[in-house]
Coordinates of C-alpha atoms in Angstrom, one line a residue:
X1 CA -8.6 45.7 36.2
X2 CA -7.2 43.1 33.9
X3 CA -4.6 44.1 31.3
X4 CA -5.5 43.3 27.7
X5 CA -3.0 43.1 24.9
X6 CA -3.8 42.3 21.3
X7 CA -1.2 40.8 18.9
X8 CA -1.5 41.3 15.2
X9 CA 0.3 39.8 12.2
X10 CA -0.7 41.2 8.8
X11 CA 0.2 42.3 5.2
X12 CA 2.6 39.4 4.3
X13 CA 0.7 36.1 4.5
X14 CA -1.5 34.3 7.0
X15 CA -2.6 37.3 9.0
X16 CA -4.0 36.7 12.5
X17 CA -4.9 38.3 15.7
X18 CA -4.9 37.2 19.4
X19 CA -5.8 38.5 22.8
X20 CA -3.9 38.2 26.1
X21 CA -5.6 38.8 29.4
X22 CA -3.1 39.4 32.2
X23 CA -0.6 37.6 30.1
X24 CA -2.8 34.5 29.4
X25 CA -3.6 33.7 25.8
X26 CA -7.4 33.4 25.7
X27 CA -8.2 33.7 22.0
X28 CA -6.4 33.6 18.6
X29 CA -7.6 33.1 15.0
X30 CA -6.4 33.5 11.4
X31 CA -8.2 35.9 9.1
X32 CA -8.6 33.3 6.4
X33 CA -11.0 31.2 8.5
X34 CA -13.5 34.1 8.4
X35 CA -12.8 35.6 5.0
X36 CA -12.5 32.2 3.3
X37 CA -9.5 33.4 1.4
X38 CA -6.7 31.0 1.9
X39 CA -3.6 32.7 3.4
X40 CA -5.4 36.0 3.6
X41 CA -2.8 38.7 4.2
X42 CA -5.1 41.6 4.9
X43 CA -5.6 43.3 8.2
X44 CA -7.2 40.6 10.4
X45 CA -10.4 42.6 11.2
X46 CA -12.7 39.6 11.5
X47 CA -10.2 37.7 13.6
X48 CA -9.6 40.6 15.9
X49 CA -13.3 41.3 16.3
X50 CA -13.7 37.6 17.3
X51 CA -10.9 37.9 19.9
X52 CA -12.4 41.1 21.4
X53 CA -15.8 39.5 21.5
X54 CA -14.4 36.4 23.2
X55 CA -12.7 38.6 25.8
X56 CA -15.9 40.5 26.3
X57 CA -14.4 43.9 25.6
X58 CA -14.2 46.5 22.9
X59 CA -11.2 48.4 21.6
X60 CA -11.3 51.0 24.4
X61 CA -10.3 48.3 26.9
X62 CA -7.2 47.3 25.1
X63 CA -4.1 48.5 26.9
X64 CA -1.6 47.7 24.1
X65 CA -1.5 46.4 20.5
X66 CA 1.7 44.6 19.4
X67 CA 2.6 44.1 15.8
X68 CA 4.9 41.2 14.9
X69 CA 7.3 43.0 12.6
X70 CA 9.3 46.2 12.2
X71 CA 8.2 47.5 8.8
X72 CA 10.8 50.3 8.7
X73 CA 13.6 47.8 8.9
X74 CA 12.0 45.6 6.2
X75 CA 11.5 48.7 4.1
X76 CA 15.1 49.6 4.5
X77 CA 16.1 46.1 3.3
X78 CA 13.9 46.4 0.2
X79 CA 15.3 49.8 -0.7
X80 CA 18.9 48.6 -0.3
X81 CA 18.1 45.6 -2.5
X82 CA 16.5 47.8 -5.2
X83 CA 19.5 50.0 -5.2
X84 CA 21.8 47.0 -5.7
X85 CA 19.7 45.8 -8.6
X86 CA 18.6 49.1 -10.2
X87 CA 17.6 47.7 -13.6
X88 CA 16.3 44.3 -12.9
X89 CA 14.3 45.3 -9.8
X90 CA 12.0 47.8 -11.4
X91 CA 9.0 45.5 -11.9
X92 CA 9.2 44.4 -8.3
X93 CA 9.6 48.0 -7.1
X94 CA 6.5 49.0 -9.1
X95 CA 4.4 46.2 -7.6
X96 CA 5.5 46.5 -4.0
X97 CA 5.8 50.2 -3.4
X98 CA 2.0 51.0 -3.6
X99 CA 1.4 48.3 -0.9
X100 CA 4.1 49.8 1.3
X101 CA 2.7 53.3 1.0
X102 CA -0.9 52.2 1.4
X103 CA -0.4 49.6 4.2
X104 CA 2.9 48.6 5.7
X105 CA 4.1 52.1 6.4
X106 CA 0.7 53.1 7.8
X107 CA 0.2 50.4 10.4
X108 CA -0.4 52.7 13.4
X109 CA -3.1 54.5 11.5
X110 CA -4.6 51.3 10.2
X111 CA -4.7 49.9 13.7
X112 CA -6.5 53.1 14.9
X113 CA -9.0 52.9 12.0
X114 CA -9.8 49.2 12.7
X115 CA -10.1 49.3 16.5
X116 CA -12.6 51.9 17.5
X117 CA -12.0 53.5 20.9
X118 CA -8.4 52.2 21.1
X119 CA -6.1 54.8 22.6
X120 CA -3.4 52.6 24.1
X121 CA 0.2 52.0 23.1
X122 CA 1.3 50.4 19.8
X123 CA 4.6 48.4 20.0
X124 CA 6.5 46.8 17.1
X125 CA 8.5 43.7 17.6
X126 CA 11.3 42.3 15.5
X127 CA 10.0 39.5 13.3
X128 CA 12.3 36.7 14.6
X129 CA 11.8 37.9 18.2
X130 CA 8.1 37.5 17.7
X131 CA 8.6 33.9 16.4
X132 CA 11.0 33.1 19.2
X133 CA 8.6 34.5 21.8
X134 CA 5.7 32.6 20.4
X135 CA 7.6 29.3 21.0
X136 CA 9.5 30.0 24.2
X137 CA 6.9 31.9 26.2
X138 CA 4.2 29.3 25.5
X139 CA 6.5 26.4 26.1
X140 CA 6.5 24.4 29.3
X141 CA 10.2 25.1 29.8
X142 CA 11.8 27.4 32.3
X143 CA 14.8 27.8 30.0
X144 CA 15.5 26.6 26.5
X145 CA 17.5 27.1 23.3
X146 CA 15.5 28.7 20.5
X147 CA 15.8 28.1 16.8
X148 CA 13.8 30.3 14.3
X149 CA 14.0 29.5 10.6
X150 CA 11.7 31.1 7.9
X151 CA 11.9 33.0 4.7
X152 CA 12.9 36.4 6.0
X153 CA 11.9 38.8 8.7
X154 CA 13.4 42.3 8.3
X155 CA 16.9 41.0 7.6
X156 CA 17.0 37.7 9.6
X157 CA 16.4 34.4 7.9
X158 CA 17.7 32.1 10.6
X159 CA 18.2 32.9 14.3
X160 CA 19.5 31.0 17.3
X161 CA 18.8 32.2 20.8
X162 CA 18.1 31.4 24.4
X163 CA 15.1 31.9 26.6
X164 CA 15.3 32.1 30.4
X165 CA 12.3 33.0 32.6
X166 CA 10.6 36.0 31.2
X167 CA 13.4 37.1 28.8
X168 CA 14.8 35.9 25.6
X169 CA 17.9 36.8 23.6
X170 CA 18.8 36.1 20.0
X171 CA 22.5 35.3 19.8
X172 CA 23.3 34.4 16.2
X173 CA 21.6 35.0 12.8
X174 CA 21.9 34.3 9.1
X175 CA 20.8 37.4 7.1
X176 CA 19.0 37.9 3.8
X177 CA 19.3 36.7 1.1
X178 CA 20.8 33.5 2.5
X179 CA 17.7 31.8 3.6
X180 CA 16.8 28.1 4.0
X181 CA 13.1 29.1 3.9
X182 CA 13.5 31.0 0.6
X183 CA 15.5 28.1 -0.9
X184 CA 12.7 25.7 0.0
X185 CA 10.1 28.1 -1.4
X186 CA 12.2 28.5 -4.6
X187 CA 12.3 24.8 -5.0
X188 CA 8.6 24.6 -4.3
X189 CA 8.1 27.0 -7.3
X190 CA 10.5 24.9 -9.4
X191 CA 8.4 21.8 -8.7
X192 CA 5.2 23.6 -9.9
X193 CA 3.6 24.3 -6.5
X194 CA 2.5 27.6 -5.0
X195 CA 5.0 29.6 -2.9
X196 CA 3.9 30.2 0.7
X197 CA 1.1 27.7 0.3
X198 CA 2.4 24.4 -1.0
X199 CA 5.8 23.8 0.7
X200 CA 4.3 20.9 2.6
X201 CA 3.5 19.2 -0.8
X202 CA 7.2 19.1 -1.4
X203 CA 7.7 17.4 1.9
X204 CA 4.9 14.9 1.1
X205 CA 6.3 14.2 -2.3
X206 CA 9.9 13.6 -1.1
X207 CA 9.5 10.0 0.1
X208 CA 8.6 8.9 -3.4
X209 CA 12.0 9.9 -4.6
X210 CA 15.7 9.5 -3.9
X211 CA 18.0 12.4 -3.0
X212 CA 20.0 12.2 -6.2
X213 CA 20.6 15.9 -6.6
X214 CA 22.0 16.8 -3.1
X215 CA 25.6 16.9 -4.3
X216 CA 24.7 19.1 -7.3
X217 CA 22.6 21.5 -5.3
X218 CA 25.1 21.8 -2.5
X219 CA 28.0 22.4 -4.8
X220 CA 26.3 24.8 -7.2
X221 CA 23.2 26.4 -5.6
X222 CA 24.0 26.7 -1.9
X223 CA 26.9 26.3 0.4
X224 CA 25.9 24.6 3.7
X225 CA 28.3 25.2 6.6
X226 CA 28.9 22.9 9.5
X227 CA 27.0 25.2 11.9
X228 CA 23.9 25.1 9.7
X229 CA 24.4 28.5 8.2
X230 CA 24.3 28.7 4.4
X231 CA 24.9 31.0 1.5
X232 CA 22.9 30.9 -1.7
X233 CA 24.4 31.3 -5.2
X234 CA 22.1 34.1 -6.3
X235 CA 22.8 33.4 -10.0
X236 CA 20.0 30.8 -9.7
X237 CA 17.4 33.0 -7.9
X238 CA 15.2 35.9 -8.8
X239 CA 13.6 36.7 -5.4
X240 CA 16.1 39.4 -4.3
X241 CA 15.0 41.8 -7.0
X242 CA 12.2 40.1 -9.1
X243 CA 8.7 38.8 -8.9
X244 CA 9.5 35.1 -9.0
X245 CA 11.7 32.9 -6.8
X246 CA 13.9 31.5 -9.5
X247 CA 15.2 32.1 -13.0
X248 CA 15.8 29.7 -15.8
X249 CA 19.3 28.8 -14.8
X250 CA 18.1 26.4 -12.1
X251 CA 16.3 24.4 -14.8
X252 CA 19.4 24.4 -16.9
X253 CA 21.5 23.1 -14.0
X254 CA 19.0 20.3 -13.1
X255 CA 18.3 19.4 -16.7
X256 CA 14.6 20.1 -16.9
X257 CA 12.6 23.4 -16.9
X258 CA 10.4 24.5 -14.1
X259 CA 7.3 22.3 -13.9
X260 CA 4.0 24.0 -14.8
X261 CA 1.2 23.7 -12.3
X262 CA -1.0 20.7 -13.1
X263 CA 1.8 19.1 -15.2
X264 CA 2.4 15.4 -14.5
X265 CA 4.7 14.6 -11.6
X266 CA 7.6 12.4 -12.8
X267 CA 10.3 10.5 -11.0
X268 CA 12.6 13.4 -11.7
X269 CA 10.3 15.8 -9.6
X270 CA 10.2 13.2 -6.8
X271 CA 13.9 12.9 -6.7
X272 CA 14.3 16.7 -6.6
X273 CA 11.8 16.9 -3.8
X274 CA 13.7 14.2 -1.9
X275 CA 17.0 16.1 -2.4
X276 CA 15.5 19.4 -1.2
X277 CA 14.0 17.7 1.9
X278 CA 17.4 16.0 2.6
X279 CA 19.2 19.3 2.5
X280 CA 16.6 20.9 4.7
X281 CA 16.7 18.1 7.3
X282 CA 20.5 18.2 7.4
X283 CA 20.5 22.0 7.8
X284 CA 18.0 21.9 10.6
X285 CA 19.9 19.2 12.4
X286 CA 23.1 21.2 12.2
X287 CA 21.3 24.3 13.5
X288 CA 20.0 22.3 16.4
X289 CA 23.5 21.1 17.3
X290 CA 24.8 24.7 17.0
X291 CA 22.0 25.9 19.3
X292 CA 22.9 23.2 21.9
X293 CA 26.6 24.1 21.7
X294 CA 26.0 27.9 21.9
X295 CA 23.5 27.9 24.7
X296 CA 24.4 24.8 26.7
X297 CA 20.7 24.3 27.3
X298 CA 19.0 20.8 27.2
X299 CA 15.6 21.8 25.8
X300 CA 14.7 23.3 22.4
X301 CA 11.9 25.6 21.2
X302 CA 11.3 26.1 17.5
X303 CA 9.3 28.5 15.4
X304 CA 9.2 30.1 11.9
X305 CA 7.7 28.6 8.8
X306 CA 10.5 26.0 8.4
X307 CA 9.6 24.7 11.9
X308 CA 6.5 23.2 10.3
X309 CA 8.7 20.8 8.5
X310 CA 7.8 17.8 10.6
X311 CA 10.2 15.5 8.8
X312 CA 13.2 17.6 10.0
X313 CA 11.7 17.9 13.4
X314 CA 11.4 14.2 13.8
X315 CA 15.1 13.7 12.8
X316 CA 16.2 16.3 15.3
X317 CA 14.3 14.4 18.0
X318 CA 15.8 11.0 17.0
X319 CA 19.3 12.4 16.9
X320 CA 19.0 13.0 20.7
X321 CA 20.5 16.5 20.5
X322 CA 18.1 17.8 23.2
X323 CA 16.3 16.1 26.1
X324 CA 12.9 17.7 25.1
X325 CA 11.5 19.8 22.3
X326 CA 8.6 22.2 21.9
X327 CA 7.4 23.5 18.5
X328 CA 5.0 26.4 18.3
X329 CA 1.8 24.9 16.6
X330 CA 1.3 28.1 14.6
X331 CA 5.0 28.4 13.6
X332 CA 4.3 30.5 10.6
X333 CA 3.4 34.2 10.4
X334 CA 0.1 33.7 12.1
X335 CA 1.9 32.6 15.3
X336 CA 3.9 35.9 15.2
X337 CA 0.8 37.6 16.5
X338 CA 1.0 35.5 19.7
X339 CA 4.7 36.1 20.0
X340 CA 4.3 39.9 19.6
X341 CA 1.7 40.0 22.3
X342 CA 3.8 37.9 24.7
X343 CA 6.9 40.1 23.9
X344 CA 4.8 43.1 24.9
X345 CA 3.7 41.4 28.2
X346 CA 7.0 40.0 29.3
X347 CA 9.7 42.2 27.8
X348 CA 8.0 45.6 27.2
X349 CA 5.9 45.5 30.4
X350 CA 8.4 43.4 32.3
X351 CA 5.8 40.9 33.7
X352 CA 7.0 37.7 35.2
X353 CA 6.5 34.3 33.6
X354 CA 4.9 31.4 35.6
X355 CA 6.0 28.0 34.2
X356 CA 3.4 25.4 35.0
X357 CA 4.8 22.4 33.1
X358 CA 2.1 22.8 30.4
X359 CA 2.3 24.8 27.2
X360 CA 0.4 28.1 27.1
X361 CA -1.4 27.5 23.8
X362 CA -4.5 25.8 25.3
X363 CA -3.9 22.9 23.0
X364 CA -4.4 25.5 20.1
X365 CA -8.1 25.4 20.7
X366 CA -8.4 29.2 20.7
X367 CA -10.9 30.0 18.0
X368 CA -14.7 30.3 17.9
X369 CA -16.9 27.6 19.3
X370 CA -19.6 25.6 17.6
X371 CA -22.7 25.0 19.7
X372 CA -26.2 23.7 19.3
X373 CA -27.8 27.0 20.2
X374 CA -26.7 28.2 16.8
X375 CA -26.5 24.9 14.9
X376 CA -30.1 23.8 15.5
X377 CA -31.8 26.9 14.1
X378 CA -29.5 26.9 11.2
X379 CA -30.2 23.3 10.2
X380 CA -33.9 23.9 10.7
X381 CA -33.8 26.9 8.4
X382 CA -32.2 24.6 5.7
X383 CA -35.0 22.0 6.2
X384 CA -32.5 19.1 6.5
X385 CA -33.0 16.1 8.7
X386 CA -30.7 15.7 11.7
X387 CA -30.6 14.0 15.1
X388 CA -29.2 15.3 18.4
X389 CA -27.0 13.0 20.4
X390 CA -26.5 13.3 24.2
X391 CA -23.0 14.5 24.9
X392 CA -22.1 11.3 26.7
X393 CA -23.1 9.2 23.7
X394 CA -21.0 11.2 21.1
X395 CA -17.6 9.5 21.5
X396 CA -18.9 5.9 21.2
X397 CA -21.2 6.8 18.3
X398 CA -18.5 8.5 16.3
X399 CA -16.0 5.7 17.0
X400 CA -18.5 3.1 15.8
X401 CA -19.3 5.0 12.6
X402 CA -15.5 5.3 11.8
X403 CA -15.1 1.5 12.5
X404 CA -18.0 0.8 10.1
X405 CA -15.9 2.5 7.4
X406 CA -17.7 5.9 7.2
X407 CA -15.9 9.2 6.7
X408 CA -16.9 11.7 9.4
X409 CA -16.8 15.5 9.2
X410 CA -16.3 16.6 12.8
X411 CA -16.9 20.2 13.9
X412 CA -17.0 20.4 17.6
X413 CA -15.7 22.8 20.3
X414 CA -13.3 25.7 19.7
X415 CA -11.5 26.0 16.3
X416 CA -7.8 25.3 16.2
X417 CA -5.2 28.1 15.8
X418 CA -2.5 27.2 13.2
X419 CA -2.4 25.1 10.1
X420 CA -3.3 21.8 11.7
X421 CA -6.7 20.4 12.5
X422 CA -6.4 18.7 15.9
X423 CA -9.8 17.1 16.4
X424 CA -12.1 20.1 16.4
X425 CA -12.3 20.9 12.7
X426 CA -11.4 17.5 11.4
X427 CA -12.3 14.8 8.9
X428 CA -12.0 11.4 10.6
X429 CA -11.6 7.9 9.2
X430 CA -10.4 4.4 9.8
X431 CA -6.5 4.1 9.5
X432 CA -6.9 0.3 8.9
X433 CA -8.7 0.7 5.6
X434 CA -6.1 0.6 2.7
X435 CA -8.5 2.5 0.4
X436 CA -9.0 5.5 2.7
X437 CA -5.9 7.5 1.7
X438 CA -7.0 7.6 -2.0
X439 CA -10.7 7.9 -1.1
X440 CA -10.3 10.9 1.1
X441 CA -7.8 12.6 -1.1
X442 CA -9.8 12.2 -4.3
X443 CA -13.4 12.3 -3.2
X444 CA -13.4 14.4 -0.1
X445 CA -10.3 16.7 -0.2
X446 CA -10.0 16.9 -4.0
X447 CA -6.3 16.9 -3.9
X448 CA -3.2 15.0 -5.1
X449 CA -3.4 11.3 -4.3
X450 CA 0.2 11.2 -3.0
X451 CA -0.6 13.3 0.0
X452 CA -0.3 11.4 3.3
X453 CA -2.7 11.6 6.3
X454 CA -1.9 11.8 10.0
X455 CA -3.2 9.6 12.8
X456 CA -4.6 10.9 16.0
X457 CA -3.0 8.4 18.4
X458 CA -3.6 7.8 22.0
X459 CA -0.6 9.3 23.8
X460 CA -0.3 6.3 26.1
X461 CA 0.4 4.0 23.0
X462 CA 2.8 6.2 21.2
X463 CA 5.9 4.4 22.5
X464 CA 4.4 1.1 21.3
X465 CA 4.4 2.1 17.7
X466 CA 7.2 4.7 17.5
X467 CA 10.5 5.5 19.2
X468 CA 8.8 8.6 20.7
X469 CA 9.0 9.4 24.4
X470 CA 7.6 13.0 24.4
X471 CA 4.2 14.2 23.4
X472 CA 3.5 15.4 19.9
X473 CA 0.1 17.0 20.3
X474 CA 0.4 19.4 17.4
X475 CA 1.1 17.0 14.5
X476 CA 4.6 18.4 14.1
X477 CA 6.8 15.3 14.1
X478 CA 7.2 12.6 11.6
X479 CA 8.5 9.3 13.0
X480 CA 9.2 5.9 11.4
X481 CA 6.7 3.1 12.3
X482 CA 8.2 0.3 14.3
X483 CA 9.0 -2.9 12.3
X484 CA 6.4 -5.0 14.0
X485 CA 3.6 -2.7 12.6
X486 CA 5.0 -2.9 9.0
X487 CA 4.4 -5.4 6.2
X488 CA 5.1 -5.9 2.5
X489 CA 8.5 -4.3 2.8
X490 CA 10.0 -6.2 -0.2
X491 CA 7.0 -5.4 -2.4
X492 CA 7.2 -1.8 -1.3
X493 CA 10.9 -1.6 -2.2
X494 CA 10.4 -3.1 -5.6
X495 CA 7.7 -0.8 -6.7
X496 CA 8.5 2.5 -8.5
X497 CA 7.3 5.9 -7.5
X498 CA 3.5 6.2 -7.4
X499 CA 3.1 2.4 -7.7
X500 CA 4.0 2.2 -4.0
X501 CA 1.0 4.3 -3.1
X502 CA -1.3 1.2 -3.4
X503 CA 1.0 -1.2 -1.5
X504 CA -0.6 -2.1 1.9
X505 CA 2.6 -1.5 3.8
X506 CA 1.5 -1.5 7.4
X507 CA -1.4 -2.5 9.7
X508 CA -2.5 1.1 9.5
X509 CA -2.0 1.8 5.7
X510 CA -4.2 5.0 5.6
X511 CA -1.6 6.9 7.7
X512 CA 1.6 5.2 6.7
X513 CA 3.7 7.0 4.1
X514 CA 5.6 5.1 1.4
X515 CA 8.8 5.3 3.5
X516 CA 7.0 3.9 6.6
X517 CA 6.9 7.3 8.2
X518 CA 3.9 8.7 10.1
X519 CA 3.1 12.3 11.0
X520 CA 1.9 11.9 14.6
X521 CA -0.7 13.7 16.7
X522 CA -0.7 12.3 20.2
X523 CA -4.0 12.7 22.0
X524 CA -4.3 13.0 25.8
X525 CA -7.3 13.4 28.0
X526 CA -5.9 16.5 29.6
X527 CA -5.6 18.2 26.2
X528 CA -8.9 17.2 24.7
X529 CA -11.2 14.9 26.7
X530 CA -13.9 14.5 24.0
X531 CA -11.5 13.7 21.2
X532 CA -9.5 11.4 23.5
X533 CA -12.8 9.6 24.3
X534 CA -13.5 9.1 20.6
X535 CA -10.1 7.5 19.9
X536 CA -10.3 5.5 23.1
X537 CA -13.7 4.1 22.0
X538 CA -12.4 3.3 18.6
X539 CA -9.5 1.4 20.2
X540 CA -11.9 -0.5 22.4
X541 CA -13.9 -1.5 19.4
X542 CA -11.0 -2.4 17.1
X543 CA -7.8 -2.8 19.0
X544 CA -6.3 0.0 17.0
X545 CA -5.3 3.0 19.1
X546 CA -5.6 5.7 16.4
X547 CA -7.9 7.2 13.8
X548 CA -7.2 9.2 10.6
X549 CA -7.3 12.9 11.3
X550 CA -7.1 15.4 8.5
X551 CA -8.3 19.0 8.2
X552 CA -11.9 19.7 7.5
X553 CA -11.6 21.4 4.1
X554 CA -11.2 20.8 0.5
X555 CA -8.1 21.6 -1.6
X556 CA -7.3 25.4 -1.9
X557 CA -9.9 26.2 0.9
X558 CA -9.2 27.2 4.5
X559 CA -10.2 24.9 7.2
X560 CA -13.8 25.3 8.1
X561 CA -14.6 27.8 10.9
X562 CA -18.2 27.4 11.8
X563 CA -21.3 25.3 11.2
X564 CA -22.1 27.1 7.9
X565 CA -18.7 26.3 6.4
X566 CA -18.8 22.7 7.7
X567 CA -22.3 22.0 6.3
X568 CA -21.5 23.2 2.8
X569 CA -18.2 21.3 2.8
X570 CA -20.2 18.2 3.8
X571 CA -22.8 18.8 1.2
X572 CA -20.3 19.2 -1.6
X573 CA -18.1 16.2 -0.8
X574 CA -18.3 12.5 -0.2
X575 CA -18.2 12.9 3.6
X576 CA -20.7 10.4 5.0
X577 CA -21.7 11.9 8.3
X578 CA -21.4 15.4 9.7
X579 CA -21.2 16.2 13.4
X580 CA -21.9 19.8 14.4
X581 CA -21.5 20.0 18.2
X582 CA -23.8 17.1 19.0
X583 CA -26.1 17.4 15.9
X584 CA -25.6 14.6 13.4
X585 CA -26.5 14.7 9.6
X586 CA -26.2 11.5 7.5
X587 CA -26.0 11.2 3.7
X588 CA -28.6 9.1 2.0
X589 CA -27.6 5.5 1.8
X590 CA -25.2 5.6 4.7
X591 CA -26.0 2.6 7.1
X592 CA -25.5 3.6 10.7
X593 CA -26.3 0.0 11.7
X594 CA -23.6 -1.6 9.5
X595 CA -21.2 -4.0 11.3
X596 CA -17.9 -2.9 12.5
X597 CA -15.2 -3.8 10.0
X598 CA -12.7 -6.4 11.1
X599 CA -9.0 -6.3 10.4
X600 CA -7.7 -9.2 12.5
X601 CA -4.0 -8.4 12.2
X602 CA -4.5 -5.3 14.4
X603 CA -3.6 -6.1 18.0
X604 CA -2.9 -3.5 20.6
X605 CA -3.6 -3.1 24.3

């Protein structure tokens, strides 16, 4: 009989569930995709039911449930902190204690209540061990150094460890409150964005500025050590005992008060963002060097929320500290569910690990499928017109529509696990079109115009455009575009701030950020044959080996899960064409027979 283990993360942010069958990850999903509440932290009931359904079992067949955190340890940290700040912590205590009594200290009972028939064992894993396991045990490496950086888990904020075979060990840690992740979140709040949601906006804003405030921040706000550890000056922060991340002293130090949400972004804010990103990158590079020194291992695995900082990841790679890198695609709390389940399989049950040279995340395509059996009756019930393509005609048709200048909503196959759309729940466009960044941001995504897009790039052409010799299938590395693909460098340098947004600075302007950096998703046939075929067909038509790939959602909404979500997102935005499995819907006025647009400067392959 197969052994089934469920992994669960819940009650902080980005709750998720997964299922292992005999140690193989067969399903995983975030609760937000079903509830449509972004970052949903509640028990992942919908996600777990999907995982059980995909496995073809009910709760009685689960042998074990693994939870990604040790709540008692976290509760102890909170109580100690409240005792250290008895007066100023009262409001935080009043808000958090009911949640602990109702949820976080009742997790075994909540699991029993939500999994009918389950009578197996419940195990609790330390937070950073869950992150470390999610990266190492799914990696293609027999042994590797491990770096975990996030806000905080129990007491740990940064951990360095080593994985070998079916075991891992954390060797060094930085403890609360001295957290790079919490520093980044605090600066996210200072810049007027949402904590635990908008940190990536700071990363996207940073290239518009200059790191003018690095010296001030590192002399007054944090002390960064040579090994990557740091200590925060808590005079500037409210998070240890309060309900906010920062207090007014940070604004006094920097010379401007905290930005209100929706307030205009100025050059000052861009310079602060650049400074925060510079500090973060330098810290991560130092941690990587320390991990190499401590472990002596030549490969690196990374997880934790800060591992989603693809700018820092790209610099670590370019520094040549390790021969190879693997970053967990769901590096945040959602991925902790996977790590907890793998911890249970390998370290609680002692099961061996079989390294095959491929990662164990199934290219992150672990969620529910979209298929015509459900799509066709749904579209017929709406009374909308659609056509059905043959499977073999889909790639060439989609590629041609993109090359004609159309924006495509693409909902096909199994949903991705993690924060990135990787070609199954994606909005696709032409990277050669200089208007596409603004067009998609404003009229499709309804978000800030400064936000960059990523290309889905044929893996075999990655080295032609970037100094990249390893796959980047999960869109977790930013790399500089090679000079031969750049243009307008003088004009770009002379422009100020947002003026640079409209400079056509490369042959693929829709995916080139203002500093000539690109967040890369390499696409291989072995990872995704249909998506690879679409990009290959586009390359054949245009000579350009990439397409724009951004998540299929609008601002403040989770990525679409199924055909219902996809249809309504299509209906409410300026997406031109919707593909649901092989069903195609076209907006009025969209010409499917338009000529392919020509950009003669594109030459590749």
